[in-house]
mmCIF file of C-alpha atoms in Angstrom:
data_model
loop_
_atom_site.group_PDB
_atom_site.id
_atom_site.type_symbol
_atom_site.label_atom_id
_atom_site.label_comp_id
_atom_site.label_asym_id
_atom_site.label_seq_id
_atom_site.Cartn_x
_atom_site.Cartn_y
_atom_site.Cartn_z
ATOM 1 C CA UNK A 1 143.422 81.125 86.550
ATOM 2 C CA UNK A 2 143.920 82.242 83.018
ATOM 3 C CA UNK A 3 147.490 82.921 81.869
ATOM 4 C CA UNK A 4 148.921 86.101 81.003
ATOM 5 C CA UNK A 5 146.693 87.695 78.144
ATOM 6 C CA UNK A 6 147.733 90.447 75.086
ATOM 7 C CA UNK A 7 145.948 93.441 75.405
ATOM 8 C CA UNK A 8 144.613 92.940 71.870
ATOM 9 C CA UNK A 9 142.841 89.387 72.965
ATOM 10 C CA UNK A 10 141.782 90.920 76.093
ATOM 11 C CA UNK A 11 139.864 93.560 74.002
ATOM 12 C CA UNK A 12 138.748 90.729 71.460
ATOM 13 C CA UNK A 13 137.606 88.536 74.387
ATOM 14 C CA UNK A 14 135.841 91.418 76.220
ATOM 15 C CA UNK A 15 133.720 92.493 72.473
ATOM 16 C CA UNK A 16 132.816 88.900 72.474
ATOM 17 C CA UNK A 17 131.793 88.691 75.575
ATOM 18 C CA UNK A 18 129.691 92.085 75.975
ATOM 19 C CA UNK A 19 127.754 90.765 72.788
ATOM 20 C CA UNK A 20 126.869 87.399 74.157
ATOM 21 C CA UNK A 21 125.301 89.100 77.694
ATOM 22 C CA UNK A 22 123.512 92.018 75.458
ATOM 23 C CA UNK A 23 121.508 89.244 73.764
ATOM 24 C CA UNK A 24 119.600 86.056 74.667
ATOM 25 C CA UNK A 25 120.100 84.759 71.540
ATOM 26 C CA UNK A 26 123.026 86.294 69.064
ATOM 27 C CA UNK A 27 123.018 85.512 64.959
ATOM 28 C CA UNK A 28 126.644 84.242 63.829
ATOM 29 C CA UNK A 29 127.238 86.927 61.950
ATOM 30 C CA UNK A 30 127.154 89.879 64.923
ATOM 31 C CA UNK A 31 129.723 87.771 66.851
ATOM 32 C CA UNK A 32 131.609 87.542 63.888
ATOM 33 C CA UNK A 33 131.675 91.465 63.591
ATOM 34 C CA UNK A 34 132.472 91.588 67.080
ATOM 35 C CA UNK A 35 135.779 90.103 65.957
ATOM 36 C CA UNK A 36 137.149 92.779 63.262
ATOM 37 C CA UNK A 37 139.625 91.737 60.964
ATOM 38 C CA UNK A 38 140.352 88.262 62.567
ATOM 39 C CA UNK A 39 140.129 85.069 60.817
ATOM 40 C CA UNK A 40 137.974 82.285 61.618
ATOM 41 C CA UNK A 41 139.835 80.329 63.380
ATOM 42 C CA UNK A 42 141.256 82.879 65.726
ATOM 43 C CA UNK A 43 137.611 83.522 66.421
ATOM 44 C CA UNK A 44 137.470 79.960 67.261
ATOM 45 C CA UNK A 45 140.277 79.694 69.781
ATOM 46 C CA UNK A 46 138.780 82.987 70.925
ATOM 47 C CA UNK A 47 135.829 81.264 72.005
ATOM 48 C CA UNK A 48 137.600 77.548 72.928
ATOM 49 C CA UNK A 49 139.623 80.154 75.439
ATOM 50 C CA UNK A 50 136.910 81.547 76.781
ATOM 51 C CA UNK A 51 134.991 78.077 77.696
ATOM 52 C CA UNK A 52 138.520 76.239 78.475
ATOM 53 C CA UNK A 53 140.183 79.287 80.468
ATOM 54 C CA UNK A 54 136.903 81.347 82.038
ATOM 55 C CA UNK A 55 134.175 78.495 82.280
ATOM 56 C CA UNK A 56 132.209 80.649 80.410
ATOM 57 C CA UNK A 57 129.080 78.338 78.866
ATOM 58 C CA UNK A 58 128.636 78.981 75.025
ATOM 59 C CA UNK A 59 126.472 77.029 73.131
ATOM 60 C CA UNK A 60 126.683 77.116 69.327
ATOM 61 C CA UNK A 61 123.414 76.628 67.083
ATOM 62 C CA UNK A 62 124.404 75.173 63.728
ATOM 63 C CA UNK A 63 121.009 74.513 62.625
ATOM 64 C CA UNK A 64 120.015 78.588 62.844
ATOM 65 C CA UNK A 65 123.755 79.754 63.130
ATOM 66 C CA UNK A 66 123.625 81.442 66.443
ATOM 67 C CA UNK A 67 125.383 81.498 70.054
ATOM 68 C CA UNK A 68 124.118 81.749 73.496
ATOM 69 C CA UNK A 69 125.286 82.686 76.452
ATOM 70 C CA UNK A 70 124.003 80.533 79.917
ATOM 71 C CA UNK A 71 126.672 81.213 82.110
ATOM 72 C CA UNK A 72 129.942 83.810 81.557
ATOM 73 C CA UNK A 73 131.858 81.819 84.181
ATOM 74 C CA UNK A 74 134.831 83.813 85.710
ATOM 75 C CA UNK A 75 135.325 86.333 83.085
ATOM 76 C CA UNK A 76 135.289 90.165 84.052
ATOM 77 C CA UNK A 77 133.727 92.225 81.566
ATOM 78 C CA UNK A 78 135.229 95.890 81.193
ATOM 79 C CA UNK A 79 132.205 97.496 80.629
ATOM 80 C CA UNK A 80 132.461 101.027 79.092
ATOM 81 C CA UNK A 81 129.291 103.580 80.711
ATOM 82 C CA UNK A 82 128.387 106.957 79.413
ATOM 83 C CA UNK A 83 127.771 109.762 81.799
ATOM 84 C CA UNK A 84 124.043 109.271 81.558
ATOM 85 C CA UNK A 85 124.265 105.643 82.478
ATOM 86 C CA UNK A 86 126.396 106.249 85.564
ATOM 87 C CA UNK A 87 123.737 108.961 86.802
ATOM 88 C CA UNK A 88 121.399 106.195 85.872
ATOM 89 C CA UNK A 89 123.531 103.677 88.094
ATOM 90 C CA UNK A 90 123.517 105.651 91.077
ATOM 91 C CA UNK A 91 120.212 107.400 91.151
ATOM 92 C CA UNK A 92 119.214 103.735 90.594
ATOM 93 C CA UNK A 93 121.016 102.328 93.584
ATOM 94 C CA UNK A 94 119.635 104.921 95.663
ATOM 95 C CA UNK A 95 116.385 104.144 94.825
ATOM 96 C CA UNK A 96 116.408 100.707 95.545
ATOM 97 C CA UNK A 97 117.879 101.055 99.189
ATOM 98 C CA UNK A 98 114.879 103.787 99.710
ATOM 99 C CA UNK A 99 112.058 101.449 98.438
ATOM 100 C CA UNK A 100 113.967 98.054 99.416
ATOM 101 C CA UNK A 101 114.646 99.168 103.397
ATOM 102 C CA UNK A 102 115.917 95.957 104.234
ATOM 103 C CA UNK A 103 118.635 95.773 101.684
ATOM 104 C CA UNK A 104 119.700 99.196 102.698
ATOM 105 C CA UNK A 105 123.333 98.640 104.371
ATOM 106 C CA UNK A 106 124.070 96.023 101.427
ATOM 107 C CA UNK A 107 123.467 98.577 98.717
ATOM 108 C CA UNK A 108 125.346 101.535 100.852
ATOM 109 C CA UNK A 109 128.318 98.997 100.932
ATOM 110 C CA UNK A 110 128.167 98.120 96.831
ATOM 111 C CA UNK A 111 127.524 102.091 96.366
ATOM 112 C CA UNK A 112 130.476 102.927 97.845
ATOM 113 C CA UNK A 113 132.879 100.183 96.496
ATOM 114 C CA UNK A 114 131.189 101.223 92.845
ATOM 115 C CA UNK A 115 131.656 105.130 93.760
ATOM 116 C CA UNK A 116 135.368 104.801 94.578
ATOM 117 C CA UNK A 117 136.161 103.659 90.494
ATOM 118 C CA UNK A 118 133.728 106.267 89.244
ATOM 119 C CA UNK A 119 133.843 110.222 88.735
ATOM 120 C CA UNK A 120 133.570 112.209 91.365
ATOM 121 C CA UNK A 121 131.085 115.057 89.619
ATOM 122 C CA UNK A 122 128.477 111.876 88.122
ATOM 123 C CA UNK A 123 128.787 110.169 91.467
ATOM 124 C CA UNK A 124 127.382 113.355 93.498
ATOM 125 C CA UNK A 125 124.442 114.315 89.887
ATOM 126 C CA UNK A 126 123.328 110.522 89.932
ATOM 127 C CA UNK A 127 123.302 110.175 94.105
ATOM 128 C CA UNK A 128 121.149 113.960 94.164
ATOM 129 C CA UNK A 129 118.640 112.381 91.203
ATOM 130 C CA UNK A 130 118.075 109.389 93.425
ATOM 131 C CA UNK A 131 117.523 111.407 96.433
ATOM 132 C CA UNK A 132 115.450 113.771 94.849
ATOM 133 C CA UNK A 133 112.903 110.841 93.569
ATOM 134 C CA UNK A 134 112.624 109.178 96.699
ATOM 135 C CA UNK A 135 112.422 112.147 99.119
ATOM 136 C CA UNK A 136 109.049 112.764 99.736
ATOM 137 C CA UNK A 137 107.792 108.941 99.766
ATOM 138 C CA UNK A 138 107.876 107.048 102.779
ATOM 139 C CA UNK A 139 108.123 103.295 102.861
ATOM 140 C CA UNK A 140 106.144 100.910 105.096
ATOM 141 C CA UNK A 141 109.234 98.397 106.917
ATOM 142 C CA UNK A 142 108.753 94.981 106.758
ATOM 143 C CA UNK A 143 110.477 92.033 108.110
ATOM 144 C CA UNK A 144 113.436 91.385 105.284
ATOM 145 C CA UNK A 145 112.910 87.222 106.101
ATOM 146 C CA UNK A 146 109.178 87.273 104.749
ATOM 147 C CA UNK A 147 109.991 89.239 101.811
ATOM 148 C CA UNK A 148 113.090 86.924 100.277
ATOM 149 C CA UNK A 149 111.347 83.957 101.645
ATOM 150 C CA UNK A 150 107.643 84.856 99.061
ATOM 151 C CA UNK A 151 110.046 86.050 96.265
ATOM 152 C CA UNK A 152 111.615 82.301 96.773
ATOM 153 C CA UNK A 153 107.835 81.113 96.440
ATOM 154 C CA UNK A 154 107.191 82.775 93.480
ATOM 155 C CA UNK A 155 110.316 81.770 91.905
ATOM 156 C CA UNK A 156 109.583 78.351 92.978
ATOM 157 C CA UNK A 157 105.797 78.252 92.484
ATOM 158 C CA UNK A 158 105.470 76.556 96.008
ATOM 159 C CA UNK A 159 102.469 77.763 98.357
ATOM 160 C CA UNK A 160 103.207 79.467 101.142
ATOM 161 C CA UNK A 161 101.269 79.861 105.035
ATOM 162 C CA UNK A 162 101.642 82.896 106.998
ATOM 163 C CA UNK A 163 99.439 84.581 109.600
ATOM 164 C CA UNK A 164 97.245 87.801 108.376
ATOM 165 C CA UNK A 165 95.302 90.944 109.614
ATOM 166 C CA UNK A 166 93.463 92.934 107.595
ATOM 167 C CA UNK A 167 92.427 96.226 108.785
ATOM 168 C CA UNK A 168 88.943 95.897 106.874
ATOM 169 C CA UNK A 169 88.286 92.541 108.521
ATOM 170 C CA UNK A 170 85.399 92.492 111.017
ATOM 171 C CA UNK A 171 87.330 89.883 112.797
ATOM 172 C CA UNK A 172 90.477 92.158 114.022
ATOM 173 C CA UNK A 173 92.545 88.819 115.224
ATOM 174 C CA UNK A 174 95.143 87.476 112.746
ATOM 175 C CA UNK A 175 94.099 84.445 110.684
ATOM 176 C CA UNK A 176 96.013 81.861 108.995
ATOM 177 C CA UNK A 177 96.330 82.168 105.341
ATOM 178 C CA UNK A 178 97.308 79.060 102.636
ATOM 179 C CA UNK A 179 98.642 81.072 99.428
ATOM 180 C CA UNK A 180 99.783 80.354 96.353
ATOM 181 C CA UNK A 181 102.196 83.584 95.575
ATOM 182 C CA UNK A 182 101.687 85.163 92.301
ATOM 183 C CA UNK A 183 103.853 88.209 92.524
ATOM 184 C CA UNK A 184 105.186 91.356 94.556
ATOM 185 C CA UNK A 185 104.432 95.097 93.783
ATOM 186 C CA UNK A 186 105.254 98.241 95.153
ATOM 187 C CA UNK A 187 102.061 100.760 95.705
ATOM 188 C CA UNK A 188 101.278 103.852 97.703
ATOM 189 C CA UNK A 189 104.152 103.836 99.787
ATOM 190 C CA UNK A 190 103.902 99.480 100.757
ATOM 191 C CA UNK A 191 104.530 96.289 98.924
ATOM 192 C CA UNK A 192 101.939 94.266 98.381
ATOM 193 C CA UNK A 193 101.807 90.308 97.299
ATOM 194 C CA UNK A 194 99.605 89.085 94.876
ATOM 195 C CA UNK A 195 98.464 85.483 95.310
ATOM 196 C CA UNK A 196 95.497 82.957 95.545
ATOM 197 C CA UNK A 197 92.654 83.602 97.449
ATOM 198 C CA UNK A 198 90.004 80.743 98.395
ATOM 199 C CA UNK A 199 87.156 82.654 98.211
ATOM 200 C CA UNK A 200 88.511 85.233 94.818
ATOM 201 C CA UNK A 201 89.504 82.821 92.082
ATOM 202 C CA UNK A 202 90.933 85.883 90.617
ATOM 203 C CA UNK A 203 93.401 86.477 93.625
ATOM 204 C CA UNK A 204 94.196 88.791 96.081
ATOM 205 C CA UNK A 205 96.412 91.509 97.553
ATOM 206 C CA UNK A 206 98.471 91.138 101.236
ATOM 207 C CA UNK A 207 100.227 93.562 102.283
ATOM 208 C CA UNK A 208 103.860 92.248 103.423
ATOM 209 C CA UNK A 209 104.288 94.716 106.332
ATOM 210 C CA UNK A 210 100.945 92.805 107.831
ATOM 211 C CA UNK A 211 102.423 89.413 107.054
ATOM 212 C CA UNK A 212 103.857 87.611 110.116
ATOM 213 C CA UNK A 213 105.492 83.931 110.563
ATOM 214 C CA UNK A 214 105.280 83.067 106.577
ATOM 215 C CA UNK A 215 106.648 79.297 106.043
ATOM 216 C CA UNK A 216 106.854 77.090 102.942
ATOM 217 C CA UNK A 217 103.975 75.529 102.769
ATOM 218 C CA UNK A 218 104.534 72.235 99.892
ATOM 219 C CA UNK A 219 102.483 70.297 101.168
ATOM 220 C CA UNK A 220 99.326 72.379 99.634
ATOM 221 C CA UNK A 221 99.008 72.416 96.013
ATOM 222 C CA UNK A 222 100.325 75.525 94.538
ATOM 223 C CA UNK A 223 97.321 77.240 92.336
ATOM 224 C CA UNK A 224 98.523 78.956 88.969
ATOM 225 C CA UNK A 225 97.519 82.173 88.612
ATOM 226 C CA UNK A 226 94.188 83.239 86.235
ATOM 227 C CA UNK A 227 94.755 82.853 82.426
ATOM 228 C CA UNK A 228 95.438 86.291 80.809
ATOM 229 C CA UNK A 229 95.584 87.728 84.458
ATOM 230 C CA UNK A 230 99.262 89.533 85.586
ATOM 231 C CA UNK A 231 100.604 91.731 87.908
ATOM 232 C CA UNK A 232 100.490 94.704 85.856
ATOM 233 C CA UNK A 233 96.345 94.189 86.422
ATOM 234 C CA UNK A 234 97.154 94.781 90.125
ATOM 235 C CA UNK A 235 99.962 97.349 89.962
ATOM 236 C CA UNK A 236 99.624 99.819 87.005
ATOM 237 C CA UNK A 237 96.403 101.799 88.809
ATOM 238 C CA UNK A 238 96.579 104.150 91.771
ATOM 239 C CA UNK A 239 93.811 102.339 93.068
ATOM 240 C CA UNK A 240 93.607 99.302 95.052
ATOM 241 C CA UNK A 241 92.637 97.129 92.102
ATOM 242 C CA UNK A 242 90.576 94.680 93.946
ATOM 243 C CA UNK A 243 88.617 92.123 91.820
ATOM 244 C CA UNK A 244 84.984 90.761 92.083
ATOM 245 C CA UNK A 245 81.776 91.964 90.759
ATOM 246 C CA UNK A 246 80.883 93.248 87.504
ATOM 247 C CA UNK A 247 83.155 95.969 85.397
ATOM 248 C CA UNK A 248 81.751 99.357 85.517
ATOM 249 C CA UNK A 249 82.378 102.571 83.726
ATOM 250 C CA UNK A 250 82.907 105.363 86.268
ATOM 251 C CA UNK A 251 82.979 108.813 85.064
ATOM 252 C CA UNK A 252 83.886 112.096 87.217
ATOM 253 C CA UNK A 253 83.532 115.006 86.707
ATOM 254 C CA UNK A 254 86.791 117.513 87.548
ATOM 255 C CA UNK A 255 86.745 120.972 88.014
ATOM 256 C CA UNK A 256 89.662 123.636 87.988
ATOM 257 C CA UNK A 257 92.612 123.948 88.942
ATOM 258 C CA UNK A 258 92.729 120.082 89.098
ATOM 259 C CA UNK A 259 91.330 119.367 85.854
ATOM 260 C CA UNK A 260 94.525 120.464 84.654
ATOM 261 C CA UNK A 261 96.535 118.999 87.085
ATOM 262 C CA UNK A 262 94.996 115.388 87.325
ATOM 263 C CA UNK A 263 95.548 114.761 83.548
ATOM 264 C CA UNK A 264 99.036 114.630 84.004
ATOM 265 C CA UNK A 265 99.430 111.497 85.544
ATOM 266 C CA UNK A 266 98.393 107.729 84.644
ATOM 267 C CA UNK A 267 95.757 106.465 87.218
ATOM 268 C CA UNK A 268 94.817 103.938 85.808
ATOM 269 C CA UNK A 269 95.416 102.482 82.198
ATOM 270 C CA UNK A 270 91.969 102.638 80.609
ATOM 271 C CA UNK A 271 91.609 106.285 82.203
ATOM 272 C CA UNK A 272 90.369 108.836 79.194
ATOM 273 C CA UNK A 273 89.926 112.546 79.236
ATOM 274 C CA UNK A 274 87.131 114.689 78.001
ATOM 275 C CA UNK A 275 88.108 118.277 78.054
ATOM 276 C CA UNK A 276 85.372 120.893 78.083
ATOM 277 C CA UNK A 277 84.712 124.252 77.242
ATOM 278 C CA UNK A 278 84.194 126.026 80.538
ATOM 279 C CA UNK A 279 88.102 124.115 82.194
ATOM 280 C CA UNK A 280 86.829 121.268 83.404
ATOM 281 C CA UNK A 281 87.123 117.628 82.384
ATOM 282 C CA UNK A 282 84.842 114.510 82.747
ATOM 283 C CA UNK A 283 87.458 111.733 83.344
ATOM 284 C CA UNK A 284 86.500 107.832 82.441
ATOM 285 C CA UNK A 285 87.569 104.357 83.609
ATOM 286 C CA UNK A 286 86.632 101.140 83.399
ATOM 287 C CA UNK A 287 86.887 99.014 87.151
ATOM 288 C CA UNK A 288 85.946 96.319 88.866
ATOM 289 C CA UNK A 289 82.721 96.932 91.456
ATOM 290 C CA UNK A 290 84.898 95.971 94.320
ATOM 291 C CA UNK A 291 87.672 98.580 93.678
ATOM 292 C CA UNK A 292 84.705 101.424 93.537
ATOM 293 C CA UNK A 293 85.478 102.287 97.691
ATOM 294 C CA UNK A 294 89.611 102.637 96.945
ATOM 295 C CA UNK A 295 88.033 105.382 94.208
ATOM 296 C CA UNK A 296 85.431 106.671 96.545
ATOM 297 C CA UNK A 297 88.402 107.250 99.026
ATOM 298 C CA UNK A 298 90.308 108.853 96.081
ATOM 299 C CA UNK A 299 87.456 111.413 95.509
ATOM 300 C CA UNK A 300 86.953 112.718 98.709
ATOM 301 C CA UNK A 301 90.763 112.914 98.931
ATOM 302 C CA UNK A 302 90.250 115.397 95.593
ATOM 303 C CA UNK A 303 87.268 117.168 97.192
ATOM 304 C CA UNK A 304 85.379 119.857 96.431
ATOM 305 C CA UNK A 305 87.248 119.452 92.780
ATOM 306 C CA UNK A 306 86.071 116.010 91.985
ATOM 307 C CA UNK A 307 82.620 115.546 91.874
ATOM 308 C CA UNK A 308 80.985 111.728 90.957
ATOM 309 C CA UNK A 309 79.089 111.639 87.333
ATOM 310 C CA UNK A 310 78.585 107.539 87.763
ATOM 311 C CA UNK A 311 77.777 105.339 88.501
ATOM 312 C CA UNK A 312 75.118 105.715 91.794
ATOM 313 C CA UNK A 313 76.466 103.198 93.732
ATOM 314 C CA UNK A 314 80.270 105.346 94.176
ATOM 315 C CA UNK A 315 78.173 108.015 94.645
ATOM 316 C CA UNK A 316 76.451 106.778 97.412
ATOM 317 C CA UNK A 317 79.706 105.547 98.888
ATOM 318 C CA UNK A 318 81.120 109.249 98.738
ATOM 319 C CA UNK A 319 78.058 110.301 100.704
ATOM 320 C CA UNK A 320 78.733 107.401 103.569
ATOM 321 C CA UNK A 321 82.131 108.727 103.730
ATOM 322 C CA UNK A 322 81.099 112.339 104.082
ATOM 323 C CA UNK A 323 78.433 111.810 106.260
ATOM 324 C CA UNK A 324 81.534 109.598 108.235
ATOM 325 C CA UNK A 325 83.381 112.445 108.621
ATOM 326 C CA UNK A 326 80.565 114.983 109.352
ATOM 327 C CA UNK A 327 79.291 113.062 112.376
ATOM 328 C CA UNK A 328 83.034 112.824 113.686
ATOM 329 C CA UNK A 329 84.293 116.464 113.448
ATOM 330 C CA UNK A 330 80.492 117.483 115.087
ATOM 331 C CA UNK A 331 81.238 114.968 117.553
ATOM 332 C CA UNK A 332 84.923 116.234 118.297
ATOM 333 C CA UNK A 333 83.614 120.227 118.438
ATOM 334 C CA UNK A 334 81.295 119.452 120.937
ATOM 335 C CA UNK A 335 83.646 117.162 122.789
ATOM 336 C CA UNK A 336 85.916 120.759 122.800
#
């Protein structure tokens, strides 16, 4: 353990230090600000202390006069928060024990230590933001093995073997699956991995909840994902962004009061708005043909305000859907 330190080292040591982990890469001449008045060579033995005494890992760049930081070793940064941060901190926290279920009595327990060092009054503000955000969305559970064990496949680009049902599968037993894990994402209340597919090139999705006895699987040959493909083309629409088939422009048409509602929100990220004179809106976006049923499903949801402009074919799929739900609620009233 380090000896005995002056306070004025400990705060020299400490700006150092908060530099280095602020920055992948820091020019010279910041770390020499970080320093103040000191010479040089204090700066020096500032930084031989801090490899020698903490183990901290600081590589020095003469060729582009820079420092790095890979490792900070032992050292304890005193890290100074502003109110906003700490409400950021624990509405944060909260957050991630609501949408990460099985991590929730590990981030109670590193709430609570962080609470008890903390003000009372930002404690209580940041713990009621998190609450509020989270309130109203419930989270599918899943089994807390399969999800660290696919995050370790991803990290690790090794394949993975688990046994799946889908829901929309004809065949309603579970089937053995050979993936090559691409990702995880959060959507419409599950997480979902993204990963190879042997029959979509582009991928797929799996919901973890539906995933049972995953395994490392090395011995099949992991499959990068597609060029210029990432996760944010599964995860920033509200719709299932399933890929295959050509890309078509859909267009609906939205009436009031939702046509000034449904504008607020991103759906999708080539969604536009055309706003016209009698309230309503024609909303456009550019999909994939095998996402048009997750829209179809998202128009009926928005019924009678959300009416299908194009194309035919998610028209036609709204009309299966309705006439779906026609036969069954005849069906149930005579049943009554």
């Amino acid at each position: 353990m380090p000896k005995e330190i002056g306070s004025n080292r400990i705060k020299r040591l400490n700006s150092i230090m908060e530099k280095l982990c602020s920055r992948t890469v820091l020019p010279g001449k910041e770390i020499r600000g970080t320093a103040e008045s000191v010479s040089a060579r204090t700066l020096q033995r500032d930084l031989s202390y801090l490899r020698n005494e903490f183990g901290a890992d600081i590589l020095y760049d003469p060729s582009s006069d820079s420092y790095s930081l890979k490792n900070r070793g032992t050292f304890v940064l005193q890290i100074r928060l502003r109110e906003s941060q700490i409400e950021g901190l624990a509405a944060g926290i909260k957050m991630a024990s609501h949408f990460l279920p099985h991590m929730e009595e590990d981030l109670k327990d590193l709430w609570a230590k962080m609470a008890s060092i903390l003000p009372p009054d930002l404690v209580r503000r940041g713990e009621a933001l998190g609450l509020a955000s989270v309130v109203s969305t419930p989270v599918s559970s899943m089994d807390p093995r399969t999800f660290h064990l696919l995050i370790k496949a991803i990290q690790e680009e090794k394949p993975v073997r688990f046994s799946y049902r889908s829901p929309y599968d004809d065949n309603p037993d579970d089937r053995d699956r050979f993936v090559s894990p691409w990702g995880v994402f959060f959507q419409a209340h599950a997480w979902y991995l993204w990963g190879s597919h042997p029959k979509l090139p582009q991928g797929a999705t799996y919901r973890i909840s539906r995933i049972d006895k995953a395994l490392l699987w090395p011995d099949t040959a992991y499959k990068s994902s597609p060029e210029n493909q990432g996760l944010s083309d599964y995860a920033s629409s509200c719709w299932y962004a399933y890929r295959g088939g050509e890309e078509v422009d859909v267009k609906l048409r939205i009436d009031p009061p939702l046509s000034r509602v449904i504008p607020e929100t991103s759906w999708h990220p080539s969604q536009t708005f055309d706003q016209k004179d009698d309230g309503s809106s024609t909303m456009t976006v550019r999909i994939h043909e095998n996402a048009l049923g997750s829209v179809a499903r998202w128009v009926l949801a928005s019924a009678p305000f959300v009416t299908v402009e194009s194309p035919m074919k998610l028209a036609d799929q709204v009309e299966k859907l309705l006439n779906r739900l026609q036969k069954k609620t005849e069906a149930k009233v005579l049943q009554d």
